[in-house]
CSV table of C-alpha atoms and ligand atoms in Angstrom, one decimal:
chain,number,residue,atom,x,y,z
G,4,UNK,CA,-20.1,-15.5,7.3
G,5,UNK,CA,-20.7,-11.8,6.5
G,6,UNK,CA,-17.8,-9.4,6.6
G,7,UNK,CA,-18.2,-5.9,8.1
G,8,UNK,CA,-16.0,-3.0,7.0
G,9,UNK,CA,-15.9,0.7,8.0
G,10,UNK,CA,-17.0,2.9,5.1
G,11,UNK,CA,-15.6,6.4,5.2
G,12,UNK,CA,-18.4,7.5,3.0
G,13,UNK,CA,-21.1,6.6,5.5
G,14,UNK,CA,-18.8,6.9,8.6
G,15,UNK,CA,-20.0,3.6,9.9
G,16,UNK,CA,-19.3,-0.1,9.8
G,17,UNK,CA,-21.4,-1.8,7.1
G,18,UNK,CA,-21.9,-5.3,6.0
G,19,UNK,CA,-19.9,-5.8,2.8
G,20,UNK,CA,-21.9,-6.6,-0.3
G,21,UNK,CA,-20.0,-7.0,-3.5
G,22,UNK,CA,-21.4,-5.9,-6.9
G,23,UNK,CA,-20.8,-9.3,-8.4
G,24,UNK,CA,-21.2,-12.5,-6.3
G,25,UNK,CA,-18.0,-13.6,-4.7
G,26,UNK,CA,-15.9,-11.0,-6.7
G,27,UNK,CA,-14.3,-7.8,-5.5
G,28,UNK,CA,-13.0,-4.9,-7.6
G,29,UNK,CA,-10.4,-3.2,-5.5
G,30,UNK,CA,-8.4,0.0,-6.3
G,31,UNK,CA,-5.7,1.1,-4.0
G,32,UNK,CA,-3.8,4.4,-4.7
G,33,UNK,CA,-0.2,3.6,-5.4
G,34,UNK,CA,3.1,5.4,-4.7
G,35,UNK,CA,4.4,8.6,-6.2
G,36,UNK,CA,7.7,7.2,-7.4
G,37,UNK,CA,10.2,10.1,-6.7
G,38,UNK,CA,11.8,8.5,-3.6
G,39,UNK,CA,11.7,5.3,-1.5
G,40,UNK,CA,8.5,4.5,0.2
G,41,UNK,CA,8.9,5.2,4.0
G,42,UNK,CA,7.5,2.8,6.5
G,43,UNK,CA,4.5,5.1,7.0
G,44,UNK,CA,3.5,4.6,3.4
G,45,UNK,CA,4.1,0.9,3.8
G,46,UNK,CA,1.7,0.8,6.7
G,47,UNK,CA,-1.1,1.7,4.3
G,48,UNK,CA,-0.1,-1.0,1.9
G,49,UNK,CA,0.1,-3.6,4.7
G,50,UNK,CA,-3.4,-2.6,5.8
G,51,UNK,CA,-4.7,-3.0,2.2
G,52,UNK,CA,-2.9,-6.4,2.0
G,53,UNK,CA,-4.7,-7.6,5.1
G,54,UNK,CA,-8.0,-6.4,3.7
G,55,UNK,CA,-7.3,-8.3,0.5
G,56,UNK,CA,-6.3,-11.5,2.4
G,57,UNK,CA,-9.3,-11.2,4.6
G,58,UNK,CA,-11.6,-11.0,1.6
G,59,UNK,CA,-9.9,-13.9,0.0
G,60,UNK,CA,-10.2,-15.9,3.2
G,61,UNK,CA,-13.9,-15.3,3.0
G,62,UNK,CA,-13.9,-16.8,-0.5
G,63,UNK,CA,-13.9,-13.6,-2.6
G,64,UNK,CA,-11.9,-13.4,-5.8
G,65,UNK,CA,-10.2,-10.1,-5.9
G,66,UNK,CA,-9.3,-8.0,-9.0
G,67,UNK,CA,-6.8,-5.6,-7.5
G,68,UNK,CA,-5.5,-2.5,-9.4
G,69,UNK,CA,-2.8,-0.2,-8.2
G,70,UNK,CA,-1.5,2.9,-10.0
G,71,UNK,CA,2.0,4.2,-10.1
G,72,UNK,CA,2.0,8.0,-10.0
G,73,UNK,CA,4.9,9.0,-12.2
G,74,UNK,CA,3.6,12.4,-13.2
G,75,UNK,CA,1.4,15.2,-12.0
G,76,UNK,CA,1.7,15.0,-8.2
G,77,UNK,CA,2.7,18.5,-7.2
G,78,UNK,CA,4.6,19.3,-4.0
G,79,UNK,CA,1.5,21.3,-2.9
G,80,UNK,CA,-2.0,19.7,-2.9
G,81,UNK,CA,-3.5,23.0,-4.0
G,82,UNK,CA,-2.2,22.6,-7.6
G,83,UNK,CA,0.8,24.8,-7.0
G,84,UNK,CA,4.4,24.0,-6.5
G,85,UNK,CA,6.7,21.7,-8.5
G,86,UNK,CA,6.0,18.3,-9.9
G,87,UNK,CA,7.5,15.8,-7.4
G,88,UNK,CA,9.0,13.8,-10.3
G,89,UNK,CA,10.7,16.7,-12.0
G,90,UNK,CA,12.0,17.9,-8.6
G,91,UNK,CA,13.3,14.4,-7.7
G,92,UNK,CA,15.0,14.2,-11.1
G,93,UNK,CA,17.0,17.3,-10.4
G,94,UNK,CA,17.9,16.0,-6.9
G,95,UNK,CA,19.2,12.7,-8.2
G,96,UNK,CA,20.6,13.7,-11.6
G,97,UNK,CA,18.4,11.1,-13.3
G,98,UNK,CA,15.8,11.8,-15.9
G,99,UNK,CA,12.2,11.7,-14.6
G,100,UNK,CA,11.7,8.5,-16.5
G,101,UNK,CA,14.7,6.8,-15.0
G,102,UNK,CA,13.7,8.0,-11.6
G,103,UNK,CA,10.2,6.5,-12.0
G,104,UNK,CA,11.6,3.2,-13.2
G,105,UNK,CA,14.1,3.0,-10.3
G,106,UNK,CA,11.7,3.8,-7.5
G,107,UNK,CA,8.9,1.6,-9.0
G,108,UNK,CA,11.3,-1.3,-8.9
G,109,UNK,CA,12.3,-0.4,-5.3
G,110,UNK,CA,8.7,-0.2,-4.3
G,111,UNK,CA,7.9,-3.6,-5.7
G,112,UNK,CA,10.9,-5.0,-3.8
G,113,UNK,CA,9.5,-3.4,-0.6
G,114,UNK,CA,6.2,-5.1,-1.1
G,115,UNK,CA,7.9,-8.4,-1.6
G,116,UNK,CA,9.9,-8.0,1.6
G,117,UNK,CA,6.7,-7.3,3.5
G,118,UNK,CA,5.0,-10.3,1.9
G,119,UNK,CA,2.4,-8.1,0.4
G,120,UNK,CA,0.5,-9.8,-2.4
G,121,UNK,CA,1.1,-7.9,-5.7
G,122,UNK,CA,-1.9,-6.3,-7.4
G,123,UNK,CA,-3.2,-8.1,-10.5
G,124,UNK,CA,-2.8,-4.9,-12.5
G,125,UNK,CA,-0.2,-2.2,-12.2
G,126,UNK,CA,-0.9,0.9,-14.2
G,127,UNK,CA,1.4,3.9,-14.7
G,128,UNK,CA,-0.1,7.3,-15.1
G,129,UNK,CA,2.2,8.1,-18.1
G,130,UNK,CA,0.9,5.1,-20.0
G,131,UNK,CA,-2.7,6.4,-19.7
G,132,UNK,CA,-2.5,10.0,-20.9
G,133,UNK,CA,-5.1,9.3,-23.6
G,134,UNK,CA,-7.6,7.9,-21.1
G,135,UNK,CA,-7.1,11.0,-18.9
G,136,UNK,CA,-7.6,13.4,-21.8
G,137,UNK,CA,-10.8,11.6,-22.8
G,138,UNK,CA,-12.2,11.9,-19.3
G,139,UNK,CA,-11.4,15.6,-19.2
G,140,UNK,CA,-13.1,16.0,-22.6
G,141,UNK,CA,-16.2,14.3,-21.2
G,142,UNK,CA,-16.2,16.7,-18.2
G,143,UNK,CA,-15.8,19.6,-20.6
G,144,UNK,CA,-18.7,18.5,-22.6
G,145,UNK,CA,-20.9,18.3,-19.5
G,146,UNK,CA,-19.9,21.8,-18.5
G,147,UNK,CA,-17.8,21.0,-15.4
G,148,UNK,CA,-14.5,22.6,-16.6
G,149,UNK,CA,-13.0,26.0,-17.2
G,150,UNK,CA,-9.6,27.2,-18.3
G,151,UNK,CA,-7.3,29.6,-16.6
G,152,UNK,CA,-3.9,30.9,-17.6
G,153,UNK,CA,-2.2,27.8,-16.2
G,154,UNK,CA,-4.5,24.9,-16.8
G,155,UNK,CA,-8.0,23.4,-17.1
G,156,UNK,CA,-9.9,23.2,-13.8
G,157,UNK,CA,-12.8,21.3,-12.4
G,158,UNK,CA,-15.6,23.6,-11.1
G,159,UNK,CA,-16.6,22.2,-7.8
G,160,UNK,CA,-19.5,24.6,-7.4
G,161,UNK,CA,-21.3,22.7,-10.1
G,162,UNK,CA,-21.6,19.6,-7.8
G,163,UNK,CA,-24.2,19.7,-5.0
G,164,UNK,CA,-22.5,17.1,-2.9
G,165,UNK,CA,-18.8,18.0,-3.4
G,166,UNK,CA,-16.8,17.1,-0.3
G,167,UNK,CA,-19.3,14.4,0.9
G,168,UNK,CA,-16.5,11.9,1.6
G,169,UNK,CA,-14.7,14.3,4.0
G,170,UNK,CA,-17.9,15.9,5.2
G,171,UNK,CA,-16.6,19.2,3.9
G,172,UNK,CA,-19.2,21.9,3.8
G,173,UNK,CA,-19.0,23.7,0.5
G,174,UNK,CA,-20.1,27.0,1.8
G,175,UNK,CA,-17.7,26.9,4.7
G,176,UNK,CA,-14.9,26.0,2.3
G,177,UNK,CA,-15.6,28.7,-0.2
G,178,UNK,CA,-16.2,31.5,2.2
G,179,UNK,CA,-13.7,32.7,4.7
G,180,UNK,CA,-10.8,30.6,3.6
G,181,UNK,CA,-7.7,32.6,3.2
G,182,UNK,CA,-6.1,30.6,0.4
G,183,UNK,CA,-4.6,32.1,-2.7
G,184,UNK,CA,-6.9,30.8,-5.3
G,185,UNK,CA,-5.1,32.4,-8.2
G,186,UNK,CA,-7.3,32.3,-11.3
G,187,UNK,CA,-9.5,29.6,-9.8
G,188,UNK,CA,-13.1,30.3,-9.3
G,189,UNK,CA,-13.4,28.4,-6.0
G,190,UNK,CA,-10.8,27.3,-3.4
G,191,UNK,CA,-11.7,23.7,-3.9
G,192,UNK,CA,-11.5,23.7,-7.7
G,193,UNK,CA,-8.6,21.5,-8.9
G,194,UNK,CA,-6.5,21.1,-11.9
G,195,UNK,CA,-7.4,18.4,-14.5
G,196,UNK,CA,-4.7,19.5,-16.9
G,197,UNK,CA,-1.8,21.8,-16.2
G,198,UNK,CA,0.0,23.7,-19.0
G,199,UNK,CA,3.8,23.4,-19.2
G,200,UNK,CA,5.5,26.6,-18.0
G,201,UNK,CA,6.1,29.0,-20.9
G,202,UNK,CA,9.8,29.5,-20.4
G,203,UNK,CA,10.8,26.0,-19.2
G,204,UNK,CA,10.8,22.7,-21.0
G,205,UNK,CA,9.3,19.9,-18.9
G,206,UNK,CA,10.7,16.3,-19.3
G,207,UNK,CA,7.2,14.9,-19.1
G,208,UNK,CA,4.6,16.7,-21.3
G,209,UNK,CA,2.0,15.8,-23.9
G,210,UNK,CA,-0.1,17.6,-26.5
G,211,UNK,CA,-3.8,18.0,-25.6
G,212,UNK,CA,-6.8,19.9,-27.0
G,213,UNK,CA,-6.1,22.6,-24.4
G,214,UNK,CA,-2.3,23.0,-24.9
G,215,UNK,CA,0.9,21.1,-24.1
G,216,UNK,CA,1.1,20.1,-20.5
G,217,UNK,CA,0.5,17.2,-18.1
G,218,UNK,CA,-2.5,15.7,-16.3
G,219,UNK,CA,-3.5,16.6,-12.7
G,220,UNK,CA,-2.8,13.9,-10.1
G,221,UNK,CA,-6.5,13.1,-9.3
G,222,UNK,CA,-7.6,12.5,-12.9
G,223,UNK,CA,-5.2,9.6,-13.3
G,224,UNK,CA,-6.8,7.5,-10.6
G,225,UNK,CA,-10.4,8.2,-11.9
G,226,UNK,CA,-9.4,7.3,-15.5
G,227,UNK,CA,-7.4,4.2,-14.7
G,228,UNK,CA,-9.8,2.8,-12.0
G,229,UNK,CA,-12.7,3.1,-14.4
G,230,UNK,CA,-10.7,1.6,-17.3
G,231,UNK,CA,-9.8,-1.5,-15.3
G,232,UNK,CA,-12.7,-1.9,-12.9
G,233,UNK,CA,-15.7,-0.2,-14.5
G,234,UNK,CA,-17.6,2.9,-13.7
G,235,UNK,CA,-18.6,1.6,-10.2
G,236,UNK,CA,-16.5,-0.9,-8.4
G,237,UNK,CA,-16.4,-2.3,-4.9
G,238,UNK,CA,-13.6,-0.9,-2.7
G,239,UNK,CA,-11.3,2.1,-3.0
G,240,UNK,CA,-8.5,2.5,-0.5
G,241,UNK,CA,-5.7,4.8,0.6
G,242,UNK,CA,-4.2,6.6,3.6
G,243,UNK,CA,-6.4,9.1,5.6
G,244,UNK,CA,-4.6,12.0,4.0
G,245,UNK,CA,-6.4,11.2,0.8
G,246,UNK,CA,-9.8,11.8,2.2
G,247,UNK,CA,-10.2,15.6,1.9
G,248,UNK,CA,-8.4,16.2,-1.4
G,249,UNK,CA,-7.4,13.3,-3.6
G,250,UNK,CA,-10.3,11.0,-3.0
G,251,UNK,CA,-12.8,13.8,-2.7
G,252,UNK,CA,-11.7,15.0,-6.2
G,253,UNK,CA,-11.6,11.5,-7.7
G,254,UNK,CA,-15.3,11.2,-6.6
G,255,UNK,CA,-16.2,14.6,-8.0
G,256,UNK,CA,-14.7,14.0,-11.4
G,257,UNK,CA,-15.9,10.4,-11.8
G,258,UNK,CA,-19.4,11.0,-10.6
G,259,UNK,CA,-19.7,14.2,-12.7
G,260,UNK,CA,-18.7,12.3,-15.8
G,261,UNK,CA,-20.7,9.1,-15.3
G,262,UNK,CA,-23.5,10.0,-12.8
G,263,UNK,CA,-22.7,6.8,-10.9
G,264,UNK,CA,-20.8,6.3,-7.6
G,265,UNK,CA,-17.1,5.6,-8.3
G,266,UNK,CA,-16.8,3.0,-5.5
G,267,UNK,CA,-19.3,1.6,-3.0
G,268,UNK,CA,-16.8,1.4,-0.1
G,269,UNK,CA,-14.1,3.8,0.7
G,270,UNK,CA,-11.5,2.6,3.3
G,271,UNK,CA,-8.6,4.5,4.8
G,272,UNK,CA,-5.6,3.5,6.8
G,273,UNK,CA,-4.5,5.8,9.7
G,274,UNK,CA,-1.1,7.3,9.8
G,275,UNK,CA,2.1,6.1,11.3
G,276,UNK,CA,3.5,8.9,13.4
G,277,UNK,CA,7.1,9.7,14.5
G,278,UNK,CA,6.7,11.4,17.8
G,279,UNK,CA,3.8,13.8,17.2
G,280,UNK,CA,4.6,14.3,13.5
G,281,UNK,CA,3.4,12.3,10.6
G,282,UNK,CA,6.1,10.5,8.8
G,283,UNK,CA,6.8,12.3,5.5
G,284,UNK,CA,9.0,11.7,2.5
G,285,UNK,CA,10.8,15.0,3.2
G,286,UNK,CA,12.3,15.6,6.6
G,287,UNK,CA,14.6,13.8,8.9
G,288,UNK,CA,12.0,11.3,10.3
G,289,UNK,CA,12.2,9.3,7.1
G,290,UNK,CA,12.6,5.6,7.8
G,291,UNK,CA,12.6,3.1,5.1
G,292,UNK,CA,12.8,-0.7,5.1
G,293,UNK,CA,16.5,-0.4,4.3
G,294,UNK,CA,16.9,1.5,7.6
G,295,UNK,CA,15.4,-1.5,9.4
G,296,UNK,CA,17.5,-4.1,7.7
G,297,UNK,CA,20.6,-2.1,8.4
G,298,UNK,CA,19.6,-2.5,12.1
G,299,UNK,CA,19.1,-6.2,11.5
G,300,UNK,CA,15.4,-5.9,11.9
G,301,UNK,CA,13.4,-8.0,9.4
G,302,UNK,CA,10.6,-6.4,7.4
G,303,UNK,CA,8.3,-9.1,8.6
G,304,UNK,CA,8.9,-7.9,12.2
G,305,UNK,CA,7.6,-4.5,11.1
G,306,UNK,CA,4.6,-6.3,9.5
G,307,UNK,CA,4.0,-8.1,12.8
G,308,UNK,CA,4.2,-4.8,14.7
G,309,UNK,CA,1.6,-3.3,12.3
G,310,UNK,CA,-0.8,-6.2,12.8
G,311,UNK,CA,-1.0,-5.4,16.5
G,312,UNK,CA,-2.7,-2.0,16.0
G,313,UNK,CA,-6.1,-1.6,14.3
G,314,UNK,CA,-5.8,0.1,10.8
G,315,UNK,CA,-8.0,3.0,11.9
G,316,UNK,CA,-5.9,3.9,14.9
G,317,UNK,CA,-2.8,6.1,14.7
G,318,UNK,CA,0.4,4.3,15.5
G,319,UNK,CA,3.4,6.0,17.0
G,320,UNK,CA,6.6,4.4,15.8
G,321,UNK,CA,9.3,3.5,18.3
G,322,UNK,CA,12.4,1.4,18.0
G,323,UNK,CA,11.6,-0.3,21.3
G,324,UNK,CA,8.2,-1.5,20.0
G,325,UNK,CA,9.8,-2.7,16.8
G,326,UNK,CA,12.5,-4.6,18.7
G,327,UNK,CA,9.8,-6.2,20.8
G,328,UNK,CA,7.9,-7.2,17.7
G,329,UNK,CA,11.1,-8.8,16.3
G,330,UNK,CA,11.4,-10.9,19.6
G,331,UNK,CA,7.7,-11.6,19.5
G,332,UNK,CA,7.9,-12.9,16.0
G,333,UNK,CA,10.8,-15.2,16.8
G,334,UNK,CA,8.7,-16.6,19.7
G,335,UNK,CA,5.8,-17.2,17.4
G,336,UNK,CA,8.0,-19.1,14.9
G,337,UNK,CA,9.5,-21.2,17.8
G,338,UNK,CA,6.0,-21.9,19.2
G,339,UNK,CA,4.8,-22.9,15.7
G,340,UNK,CA,7.6,-25.5,15.5
G,341,UNK,CA,6.3,-27.1,18.7
G,342,UNK,CA,2.7,-27.4,17.6
G,343,UNK,CA,1.4,-30.8,16.8
G,344,UNK,CA,0.2,-31.6,13.3
G,345,UNK,CA,-3.4,-32.6,12.6
G,346,UNK,CA,-2.3,-36.2,12.1
G,347,UNK,CA,-0.7,-36.3,15.5
G,348,UNK,CA,-3.8,-34.9,17.2
G,349,UNK,CA,-6.2,-37.2,15.4
G,350,UNK,CA,-4.2,-40.3,16.1
G,351,UNK,CA,-5.0,-39.6,19.8
G,352,UNK,CA,-8.7,-39.6,18.8
G,353,UNK,CA,-9.1,-36.4,20.7
G,354,UNK,CA,-12.5,-35.3,19.4
G,355,UNK,CA,-12.8,-32.7,22.2
G,356,UNK,CA,-9.7,-31.0,20.9
G,357,UNK,CA,-10.9,-31.1,17.4
G,358,UNK,CA,-14.1,-29.3,18.5
G,359,UNK,CA,-12.2,-26.8,20.4
G,360,UNK,CA,-10.1,-26.1,17.4
G,361,UNK,CA,-13.2,-25.5,15.2
G,362,UNK,CA,-14.5,-23.1,17.8
G,363,UNK,CA,-11.2,-21.1,17.6
G,364,UNK,CA,-11.4,-21.1,13.8
G,365,UNK,CA,-14.9,-19.6,14.0
G,366,UNK,CA,-13.9,-17.0,16.5
G,367,UNK,CA,-10.9,-16.1,14.3
G,368,UNK,CA,-13.1,-15.6,11.3
G,369,UNK,CA,-15.4,-13.5,13.4
G,370,UNK,CA,-12.6,-11.2,14.4
G,371,UNK,CA,-11.2,-10.7,11.0
G,372,UNK,CA,-14.7,-10.1,9.6
G,373,UNK,CA,-15.3,-7.4,12.2
G,374,UNK,CA,-13.6,-4.5,10.3
G,375,UNK,CA,-10.3,-6.4,10.3
G,376,UNK,CA,-9.8,-6.8,14.0
G,377,UNK,CA,-6.4,-8.5,13.5
G,378,UNK,CA,-5.0,-7.6,16.9
G,379,UNK,CA,-7.8,-9.6,18.6
G,380,UNK,CA,-7.3,-12.5,16.1
G,381,UNK,CA,-3.6,-12.4,17.1
G,382,UNK,CA,-4.4,-12.5,20.8
G,383,UNK,CA,-6.7,-15.5,20.2
G,384,UNK,CA,-4.0,-17.3,18.3
G,385,UNK,CA,-1.4,-16.7,20.9
G,386,UNK,CA,-3.7,-18.0,23.6
G,387,UNK,CA,-4.5,-21.1,21.5
G,388,UNK,CA,-0.8,-21.8,20.9
G,389,UNK,CA,0.1,-21.4,24.6
G,390,UNK,CA,-2.6,-23.8,25.6
G,391,UNK,CA,-1.8,-26.2,22.8
G,392,UNK,CA,-5.3,-25.8,21.4
G,393,UNK,CA,-4.6,-25.7,17.7
G,394,UNK,CA,-2.7,-27.8,15.1
G,395,UNK,CA,0.1,-26.6,13.0
G,396,UNK,CA,-2.1,-26.7,9.9
G,397,UNK,CA,-4.6,-24.3,11.6
G,398,UNK,CA,-1.9,-21.8,12.4
G,399,UNK,CA,-0.7,-21.9,8.8
G,400,UNK,CA,-4.3,-21.3,7.7
G,401,UNK,CA,-4.5,-18.2,10.0
G,402,UNK,CA,-1.2,-17.1,8.5
G,403,UNK,CA,-3.0,-16.7,5.2
G,404,UNK,CA,-4.2,-13.4,6.8
G,405,UNK,CA,-1.2,-12.5,8.9
G,406,UNK,CA,1.3,-13.1,6.1
G,407,UNK,CA,4.2,-13.8,8.4
G,408,UNK,CA,5.7,-16.6,6.4
G,409,UNK,CA,5.3,-19.2,9.2
G,410,UNK,CA,5.3,-22.1,6.7
G,411,UNK,CA,8.6,-20.9,5.2
G,412,UNK,CA,10.0,-20.7,8.7
G,413,UNK,CA,8.9,-24.2,9.6
G,414,UNK,CA,10.5,-25.6,6.4
G,415,UNK,CA,13.8,-23.7,7.0
G,416,UNK,CA,16.8,-25.4,8.5
G,417,UNK,CA,19.0,-22.4,9.6
G,418,UNK,CA,22.7,-22.8,9.3
G,419,UNK,CA,25.1,-20.1,10.4
G,420,UNK,CA,27.5,-18.8,7.7
G,421,UNK,CA,30.5,-20.4,9.2
G,422,UNK,CA,29.0,-23.9,8.7
G,423,UNK,CA,27.9,-23.1,5.1
G,424,UNK,CA,30.1,-24.1,2.3
G,425,UNK,CA,29.7,-21.2,-0.1
G,426,UNK,CA,30.6,-21.8,-3.8
G,427,UNK,CA,33.0,-19.4,-5.4
G,428,UNK,CA,30.4,-17.8,-7.7
G,429,UNK,CA,28.2,-17.1,-4.7
G,430,UNK,CA,31.1,-15.6,-2.7
G,431,UNK,CA,31.8,-13.4,-5.7
G,432,UNK,CA,28.2,-12.1,-5.7
G,433,UNK,CA,28.6,-11.3,-2.0
G,434,UNK,CA,31.8,-9.3,-2.7
G,435,UNK,CA,30.2,-7.4,-5.5
G,436,UNK,CA,27.2,-6.6,-3.4
G,437,UNK,CA,29.3,-5.3,-0.5
G,438,UNK,CA,31.1,-3.0,-3.0
G,439,UNK,CA,27.8,-1.8,-4.4
G,440,UNK,CA,26.5,-1.0,-0.9
G,441,UNK,CA,29.7,0.9,0.0
G,442,UNK,CA,29.2,2.9,-3.2
G,443,UNK,CA,25.5,3.4,-2.3
G,444,UNK,CA,24.5,1.7,-5.6
G,445,UNK,CA,21.3,0.4,-4.1
G,446,UNK,CA,19.7,-0.8,-7.3
G,447,UNK,CA,22.8,-3.0,-8.0
G,448,UNK,CA,22.9,-4.3,-4.4
G,449,UNK,CA,19.2,-5.1,-4.6
G,450,UNK,CA,19.6,-7.0,-7.9
G,451,UNK,CA,22.4,-9.0,-6.3
G,452,UNK,CA,20.2,-9.7,-3.3
G,453,UNK,CA,17.6,-11.2,-5.5
G,454,UNK,CA,20.2,-13.3,-7.3
G,455,UNK,CA,21.4,-14.6,-3.9
G,456,UNK,CA,17.9,-15.3,-2.8
G,457,UNK,CA,17.1,-17.1,-6.0
G,458,UNK,CA,20.1,-19.3,-5.4
G,459,UNK,CA,18.5,-20.3,-2.1
G,460,UNK,CA,20.3,-18.0,0.4
G,461,UNK,CA,18.8,-15.7,3.0
G,462,UNK,CA,20.6,-12.4,2.8
G,463,UNK,CA,21.2,-10.4,6.0
G,464,UNK,CA,22.7,-6.9,6.0
G,465,UNK,CA,25.0,-6.5,9.0
G,466,UNK,CA,27.5,-3.9,10.0
G,467,UNK,CA,30.2,-6.3,8.7
G,468,UNK,CA,28.6,-6.6,5.3
G,469,UNK,CA,26.4,-9.2,3.6
G,470,UNK,CA,25.9,-12.4,5.6
G,471,UNK,CA,24.2,-15.5,4.2
G,472,UNK,CA,22.2,-18.3,5.8
G,473,UNK,CA,20.3,-21.1,4.1
R,529,AMP,P1,2.5,8.8,-1.7
R,529,AMP,O1,3.6,7.9,-2.3
R,529,AMP,O2,3.0,10.0,-1.0
R,529,AMP,O3,1.4,9.1,-2.8
R,529,AMP,O4,1.8,7.9,-0.6
R,529,AMP,C1,1.5,6.6,-0.7
R,529,AMP,C2,0.5,6.1,0.3
R,529,AMP,O5,1.0,6.3,1.7
R,529,AMP,C3,-0.8,6.9,0.3
R,529,AMP,O6,-1.9,6.0,0.4
R,529,AMP,C4,-0.8,7.8,1.5
R,529,AMP,O7,-2.1,8.1,2.0
R,529,AMP,C5,0.0,6.9,2.5
R,529,AMP,N1,0.8,7.6,3.6
R,529,AMP,C6,1.5,8.7,3.5
R,529,AMP,N2,2.1,9.1,4.7
R,529,AMP,C7,1.7,8.1,5.5
R,529,AMP,C8,2.0,7.8,6.9
R,529,AMP,N3,2.8,8.6,7.7
R,529,AMP,N4,1.4,6.8,7.5
R,529,AMP,C9,0.6,5.9,6.8
R,529,AMP,N5,0.3,6.1,5.5
R,529,AMP,C10,0.8,7.2,4.9
R,530,ZN,ZN1,-5.4,7.8,-6.2
């Protein structure tokens, strides 16, 4: 069956055709690791996970690359402002390197909690400075760069189709925009390399042919995507905010350097909103997975909530909707337990039922192949469960896309803590974890959570402290 995806580049739904048969090169822009990911960021990663699972379900083998932005992302997209990492380092009294390591670890834990399949390749911007310098040198040789007092810039006027992803009209952008361009030639020009400030020593800086400094945010993705996936690969993803600046500039640099498209399909997840605002890492509408678990809401309930809205529609967050999703997920788990197994169905020699089930499978595949219409797939599955039309095995097959850990739930025999006999070493870990949480030592408490989980316990954060179930 063909799979159809919305391509931001053409602004229409296209049949997906991979460069290599049954293989997909996928690059998804990763987090800037100066703080926890908020649940808005995580919406984008869940969308990308569902995309990946849907392609896998359609027999594609995926090579997934995700970067870690640990340098160069400034507080202002127009190449001014502070480096988010250096700013975060001052805020938390950690070095920028420690900060990056801590929040990278936290981010990976968040992905695990949301049952997001990890990328095959993680790449840190600071591990690829040489690749970025080489790409800038290539652009310099081809005449696309110029230097100012604070860095080396990409001259966007040299590209005829700059801004095609966002449908930006160059002329409109260059004329009549009241933005302080500083020494830049055009408003849309962007930094490839920034010089370290003269009177201030940065924690993260490197020598380059142009002077000591650090790479711009966009060049890291272009350099690493090409290094791991080739000059042209299949799909590039991110949140919608990346369309007009970050992805537009990635395309500009890469296509100027290699005269080939960077990616054939560009896909973008819509925003999670808090009221009428977008959720942002600064500001008081900052909700993380930790906020949810403190309210005894499981990360998978959040995942379930996200599956109910199409990735190209905005979603306004509310606690009511999240609580309803938690209840809905419990219903789904309970209903799964009541479904008959294939063996039970076949022993009744119910051929009609078997045909019906195959029909549902085909419909399911149709929905997910229609630009990831997961909410309709969920509706279909609910209906099939209610009317006892599918086997347990089929539901588990569908959960390869939903990622709601239904199999784990079926295999689990829950026991309340009062009935559990907890060995002393486990009880000690619980005490240590509660102490760490009281002291807000989240990295220690997360390490201890992993230890408890590795010992076979489910860890619940409640207002009375850590609680365990099996
Ligand atoms: P950052 O860590 O800020 O670089 O962002 C990580 C990812 O989250 C990017 O793909 C952004 O486009 C995406 N993102 C940022 N804010 C939101 C939001 N409110 N809703 C959905 N995705 C978001
Ligand atoms: Zn990127």
